[in-house]
Amino acid sequence: MPSAIVHLKVAYDIAQKLGVKNYGQFYAGAVSPDAVNIDGFADQSVRYPAHLRSLDYEEWKATARNFCKEKGAEWAGREDYLKGFLLHIFTDIYWDELAQPEMFEGFERLGYSPDELRDVKWKELYRFNALLLGGWLFDDVLPKMKKTELYPIGTVGLDQLTRYIDDLTGNYLTRSVINEPTLVCHMGMVEKVEQACFEEMDKLFK
């Protein structure tokens, strides 16, 4: 899975193509599953249900699609929030399928061992965060997300989400940005993930 900034970048880049009207709710939904980590990296038994997670990627995609079909009526009038939530799920899936393997292959070429990959991955994502920062985030996404109404969704509670959004629009960047050149991450990874996510979402919300 990628960082919150990658999730928001994907959301920002494809929002118009998805017909989003309430951008604040869409952006909040697009980070909502990770709110379960607000008090520290949550146990798998908490993280997996929040992300509709399955170890099999095709099963995971099917679960997300079914969630949309089964719960869509409950989100009438708040469709953009649901869109954001599902976009988060598909971004995790396609990042793992399309971007992360390239990251890990790059790390291995640089001499990192398999045991080092998790820590190296997050340091690289924090470098990538620095590359992604810009007006799109500070002038558009964060202000809209800060003002929007929030809702519990799936297994993510309102208190968790409220505190998580407060953190994202507050202190998150001070501890999740490393101002160094990336080692392996590049914008082409985001573009591939965006295209795959748009194709999924376009089918669900036509």
Short mmCIF file of N, CA, C and O in Angstrom, two decimals, residues 72-144:
data_model
loop_
_atom_site.label_atom_id
_atom_site.label_comp_id
_atom_site.label_asym_id
_atom_site.label_seq_id
_atom_site.Cartn_x
_atom_site.Cartn_y
_atom_site.Cartn_z
N GLY A 72 -24.34 0.63 -1.90
CA GLY A 72 -24.49 1.87 -2.66
C GLY A 72 -25.73 2.66 -2.28
O GLY A 72 -25.68 3.89 -2.14
N ALA A 73 -26.87 1.97 -2.08
CA ALA A 73 -28.11 2.67 -1.77
C ALA A 73 -28.03 3.41 -0.44
O ALA A 73 -28.66 4.46 -0.26
N GLU A 74 -27.25 2.88 0.49
CA GLU A 74 -27.09 3.53 1.80
C GLU A 74 -26.37 4.86 1.69
O GLU A 74 -26.48 5.70 2.59
N TRP A 75 -25.63 5.04 0.60
CA TRP A 75 -24.82 6.24 0.44
C TRP A 75 -25.42 7.21 -0.56
O TRP A 75 -24.75 8.11 -1.05
N ALA A 76 -26.72 7.06 -0.85
CA ALA A 76 -27.40 8.01 -1.73
C ALA A 76 -27.29 9.42 -1.15
O ALA A 76 -27.56 9.64 0.03
N GLY A 77 -26.86 10.35 -1.97
CA GLY A 77 -26.62 11.71 -1.51
C GLY A 77 -25.23 11.94 -0.97
O GLY A 77 -24.83 13.09 -0.76
N ARG A 78 -24.53 10.86 -0.73
CA ARG A 78 -23.13 10.94 -0.24
C ARG A 78 -22.25 10.04 -1.10
O ARG A 78 -21.27 9.47 -0.62
N GLU A 79 -22.61 9.92 -2.36
CA GLU A 79 -21.91 8.98 -3.26
C GLU A 79 -20.43 9.28 -3.36
O GLU A 79 -19.62 8.34 -3.52
N ASP A 80 -20.06 10.53 -3.28
CA ASP A 80 -18.65 10.87 -3.45
C ASP A 80 -17.80 10.34 -2.30
O ASP A 80 -16.62 10.03 -2.49
N TYR A 81 -18.39 10.25 -1.13
CA TYR A 81 -17.67 9.66 0.00
C TYR A 81 -17.41 8.17 -0.26
O TYR A 81 -16.30 7.66 -0.04
N LEU A 82 -18.45 7.48 -0.74
CA LEU A 82 -18.30 6.07 -1.09
C LEU A 82 -17.29 5.89 -2.21
O LEU A 82 -16.46 4.97 -2.17
N LYS A 83 -17.33 6.78 -3.21
CA LYS A 83 -16.35 6.71 -4.29
C LYS A 83 -14.93 6.82 -3.74
O LYS A 83 -14.04 6.07 -4.16
N GLY A 84 -14.72 7.75 -2.83
CA GLY A 84 -13.39 7.91 -2.26
C GLY A 84 -12.94 6.68 -1.50
O GLY A 84 -11.80 6.23 -1.64
N PHE A 85 -13.84 6.12 -0.70
CA PHE A 85 -13.53 4.91 0.06
C PHE A 85 -13.10 3.77 -0.87
O PHE A 85 -12.07 3.12 -0.65
N LEU A 86 -13.88 3.55 -1.91
CA LEU A 86 -13.56 2.46 -2.84
C LEU A 86 -12.30 2.76 -3.64
O LEU A 86 -11.52 1.85 -3.94
N LEU A 87 -12.08 4.03 -3.96
CA LEU A 87 -10.85 4.38 -4.66
C LEU A 87 -9.64 4.05 -3.79
O LEU A 87 -8.62 3.59 -4.32
N HIS A 88 -9.74 4.28 -2.49
CA HIS A 88 -8.63 3.91 -1.60
C HIS A 88 -8.32 2.42 -1.72
O HIS A 88 -7.15 2.02 -1.82
N ILE A 89 -9.37 1.60 -1.69
CA ILE A 89 -9.19 0.15 -1.77
C ILE A 89 -8.51 -0.23 -3.08
O ILE A 89 -7.51 -0.97 -3.09
N PHE A 90 -9.01 0.30 -4.19
CA PHE A 90 -8.43 -0.05 -5.48
C PHE A 90 -7.02 0.51 -5.64
O PHE A 90 -6.17 -0.11 -6.28
N THR A 91 -6.75 1.67 -5.05
CA THR A 91 -5.39 2.21 -5.09
C THR A 91 -4.43 1.29 -4.36
O THR A 91 -3.31 1.03 -4.83
N ASP A 92 -4.83 0.79 -3.20
CA ASP A 92 -3.99 -0.17 -2.49
C ASP A 92 -3.72 -1.41 -3.34
O ASP A 92 -2.59 -1.90 -3.43
N ILE A 93 -4.78 -1.93 -3.93
CA ILE A 93 -4.65 -3.15 -4.72
C ILE A 93 -3.70 -2.94 -5.90
O ILE A 93 -2.74 -3.70 -6.11
N TYR A 94 -3.96 -1.88 -6.67
CA TYR A 94 -3.16 -1.70 -7.89
C TYR A 94 -1.76 -1.17 -7.60
O TYR A 94 -0.84 -1.41 -8.39
N TRP A 95 -1.60 -0.48 -6.48
CA TRP A 95 -0.23 -0.13 -6.09
C TRP A 95 0.56 -1.40 -5.81
O TRP A 95 1.70 -1.56 -6.26
N ASP A 96 -0.06 -2.31 -5.07
CA ASP A 96 0.62 -3.58 -4.75
C ASP A 96 0.90 -4.40 -6.01
O ASP A 96 1.91 -5.09 -6.09
N GLU A 97 0.00 -4.34 -6.98
CA GLU A 97 0.17 -5.13 -8.19
C GLU A 97 1.09 -4.48 -9.22
O GLU A 97 1.86 -5.18 -9.87
N LEU A 98 1.00 -3.16 -9.36
CA LEU A 98 1.67 -2.49 -10.47
C LEU A 98 2.91 -1.69 -10.08
O LEU A 98 3.81 -1.51 -10.91
N ALA A 99 2.96 -1.18 -8.88
CA ALA A 99 4.06 -0.30 -8.48
C ALA A 99 5.03 -0.96 -7.50
O ALA A 99 6.25 -0.86 -7.66
N GLN A 100 4.49 -1.62 -6.50
CA GLN A 100 5.36 -2.16 -5.46
C GLN A 100 6.35 -3.20 -5.97
O GLN A 100 7.52 -3.19 -5.53
N PRO A 101 5.97 -4.09 -6.87
CA PRO A 101 6.98 -5.03 -7.38
C PRO A 101 8.17 -4.32 -8.02
O PRO A 101 9.32 -4.73 -7.83
N GLU A 102 7.89 -3.24 -8.76
CA GLU A 102 8.98 -2.47 -9.36
C GLU A 102 9.85 -1.82 -8.28
O GLU A 102 11.08 -1.77 -8.41
N MET A 103 9.20 -1.34 -7.22
CA MET A 103 9.96 -0.77 -6.10
C MET A 103 10.91 -1.81 -5.52
O MET A 103 12.11 -1.56 -5.34
N PHE A 104 10.37 -2.97 -5.20
CA PHE A 104 11.18 -4.00 -4.55
C PHE A 104 12.30 -4.52 -5.45
O PHE A 104 13.41 -4.79 -4.97
N GLU A 105 12.01 -4.65 -6.73
CA GLU A 105 13.08 -5.05 -7.66
C GLU A 105 14.19 -4.00 -7.69
O GLU A 105 15.38 -4.33 -7.74
N GLY A 106 13.80 -2.73 -7.64
CA GLY A 106 14.79 -1.67 -7.61
C GLY A 106 15.62 -1.70 -6.34
O GLY A 106 16.85 -1.51 -6.38
N PHE A 107 14.99 -1.95 -5.21
CA PHE A 107 15.72 -2.03 -3.95
C PHE A 107 16.72 -3.19 -3.97
O PHE A 107 17.85 -3.07 -3.48
N GLU A 108 16.27 -4.30 -4.51
CA GLU A 108 17.16 -5.48 -4.58
C GLU A 108 18.37 -5.19 -5.46
O GLU A 108 19.49 -5.59 -5.13
N ARG A 109 18.16 -4.48 -6.57
CA ARG A 109 19.30 -4.11 -7.43
C ARG A 109 20.27 -3.18 -6.69
O ARG A 109 21.47 -3.18 -6.97
N LEU A 110 19.74 -2.41 -5.76
CA LEU A 110 20.58 -1.50 -4.98
C LEU A 110 21.27 -2.21 -3.81
O LEU A 110 22.04 -1.59 -3.08
N GLY A 111 20.95 -3.49 -3.63
CA GLY A 111 21.65 -4.27 -2.62
C GLY A 111 20.92 -4.48 -1.31
O GLY A 111 21.49 -5.04 -0.36
N TYR A 112 19.68 -4.07 -1.23
CA TYR A 112 18.92 -4.27 0.01
C TYR A 112 18.45 -5.71 0.10
O TYR A 112 18.07 -6.33 -0.89
N SER A 113 18.44 -6.24 1.32
CA SER A 113 18.00 -7.62 1.54
C SER A 113 16.49 -7.66 1.72
O SER A 113 15.87 -6.63 2.04
N PRO A 114 15.87 -8.83 1.54
CA PRO A 114 14.41 -8.94 1.74
C PRO A 114 13.97 -8.47 3.12
O PRO A 114 12.89 -7.89 3.26
N ASP A 115 14.80 -8.69 4.14
CA ASP A 115 14.45 -8.27 5.50
C ASP A 115 14.41 -6.75 5.65
O ASP A 115 13.77 -6.24 6.58
N GLU A 116 15.05 -6.05 4.76
CA GLU A 116 15.11 -4.59 4.85
C GLU A 116 14.01 -3.89 4.07
O GLU A 116 13.82 -2.68 4.20
N LEU A 117 13.27 -4.65 3.26
CA LEU A 117 12.38 -4.03 2.28
C LEU A 117 11.27 -3.20 2.91
O LEU A 117 10.93 -2.13 2.39
N ARG A 118 10.70 -3.65 4.02
CA ARG A 118 9.58 -2.89 4.60
C ARG A 118 10.03 -1.51 5.05
O ARG A 118 9.40 -0.50 4.74
N ASP A 119 11.14 -1.45 5.79
CA ASP A 119 11.62 -0.14 6.26
C ASP A 119 12.07 0.74 5.10
O ASP A 119 11.79 1.94 5.07
N VAL A 120 12.75 0.13 4.14
CA VAL A 120 13.24 0.89 2.99
C VAL A 120 12.05 1.41 2.17
O VAL A 120 12.08 2.55 1.67
N LYS A 121 11.02 0.60 2.07
CA LYS A 121 9.83 1.01 1.32
C LYS A 121 9.25 2.29 1.89
O LYS A 121 8.94 3.24 1.14
N TRP A 122 9.07 2.36 3.21
CA TRP A 122 8.42 3.54 3.79
C TRP A 122 9.32 4.76 3.72
O TRP A 122 8.84 5.88 3.49
N LYS A 123 10.60 4.59 3.86
CA LYS A 123 11.51 5.74 3.68
C LYS A 123 11.42 6.26 2.25
O LYS A 123 11.43 7.47 2.02
N GLU A 124 11.32 5.35 1.30
CA GLU A 124 11.20 5.75 -0.10
C GLU A 124 9.87 6.46 -0.35
O GLU A 124 9.82 7.46 -1.09
N LEU A 125 8.80 5.97 0.25
CA LEU A 125 7.51 6.63 0.09
C LEU A 125 7.52 8.03 0.68
O LEU A 125 6.88 8.95 0.15
N TYR A 126 8.26 8.23 1.76
CA TYR A 126 8.37 9.56 2.35
C TYR A 126 9.20 10.47 1.45
O TYR A 126 8.95 11.68 1.36
N ARG A 127 10.20 9.92 0.76
CA ARG A 127 10.91 10.71 -0.26
C ARG A 127 9.96 11.06 -1.41
O ARG A 127 9.99 12.17 -1.95
N PHE A 128 9.16 10.09 -1.78
CA PHE A 128 8.20 10.30 -2.87
C PHE A 128 7.16 11.35 -2.48
O PHE A 128 6.74 12.15 -3.32
N ASN A 129 6.76 11.35 -1.21
CA ASN A 129 5.85 12.39 -0.73
C ASN A 129 6.40 13.77 -1.04
O ASN A 129 5.68 14.66 -1.49
N ALA A 130 7.70 13.96 -0.78
CA ALA A 130 8.32 15.26 -1.03
C ALA A 130 8.23 15.64 -2.50
O ALA A 130 8.01 16.81 -2.84
N LEU A 131 8.37 14.66 -3.38
CA LEU A 131 8.29 14.91 -4.81
C LEU A 131 6.87 15.29 -5.24
O LEU A 131 6.68 16.11 -6.15
N LEU A 132 5.88 14.73 -4.55
CA LEU A 132 4.49 14.94 -4.94
C LEU A 132 3.89 16.24 -4.41
O LEU A 132 2.90 16.73 -4.96
N LEU A 133 4.44 16.78 -3.36
CA LEU A 133 3.86 17.97 -2.74
C LEU A 133 3.72 19.12 -3.73
O LEU A 133 4.55 19.30 -4.60
N GLY A 134 2.64 19.89 -3.56
CA GLY A 134 2.45 21.04 -4.44
C GLY A 134 1.13 21.72 -4.15
O GLY A 134 0.40 21.37 -3.21
N GLY A 135 0.79 22.68 -4.98
CA GLY A 135 -0.44 23.44 -4.79
C GLY A 135 -1.68 22.58 -4.81
O GLY A 135 -2.67 22.89 -4.14
N TRP A 136 -1.67 21.51 -5.60
CA TRP A 136 -2.82 20.63 -5.65
C TRP A 136 -3.21 20.15 -4.26
O TRP A 136 -4.41 20.02 -3.95
N LEU A 137 -2.20 19.91 -3.41
CA LEU A 137 -2.46 19.41 -2.06
C LEU A 137 -2.79 20.54 -1.09
O LEU A 137 -3.80 20.48 -0.38
N PHE A 138 -1.95 21.57 -1.07
CA PHE A 138 -2.09 22.62 -0.07
C PHE A 138 -3.24 23.59 -0.36
O PHE A 138 -3.88 24.09 0.56
N ASP A 139 -3.49 23.86 -1.64
CA ASP A 139 -4.51 24.85 -2.00
C ASP A 139 -5.88 24.24 -2.26
O ASP A 139 -6.89 24.94 -2.22
N ASP A 140 -5.91 22.95 -2.58
CA ASP A 140 -7.17 22.33 -2.99
C ASP A 140 -7.58 21.20 -2.04
O ASP A 140 -8.57 21.29 -1.33
N VAL A 141 -6.78 20.14 -1.98
CA VAL A 141 -7.21 18.92 -1.30
C VAL A 141 -7.35 19.12 0.21
O VAL A 141 -8.41 18.84 0.80
N LEU A 142 -6.29 19.57 0.88
CA LEU A 142 -6.33 19.66 2.34
C LEU A 142 -7.39 20.64 2.84
O LEU A 142 -8.13 20.30 3.79
N PRO A 143 -7.54 21.83 2.26
CA PRO A 143 -8.60 22.73 2.74
C PRO A 143 -10.00 22.14 2.58
O PRO A 143 -10.84 22.27 3.48
N LYS A 144 -10.26 21.49 1.46
CA LYS A 144 -11.59 20.89 1.24
C LYS A 144 -11.83 19.74 2.21
O LYS A 144 -12.92 19.58 2.76
#
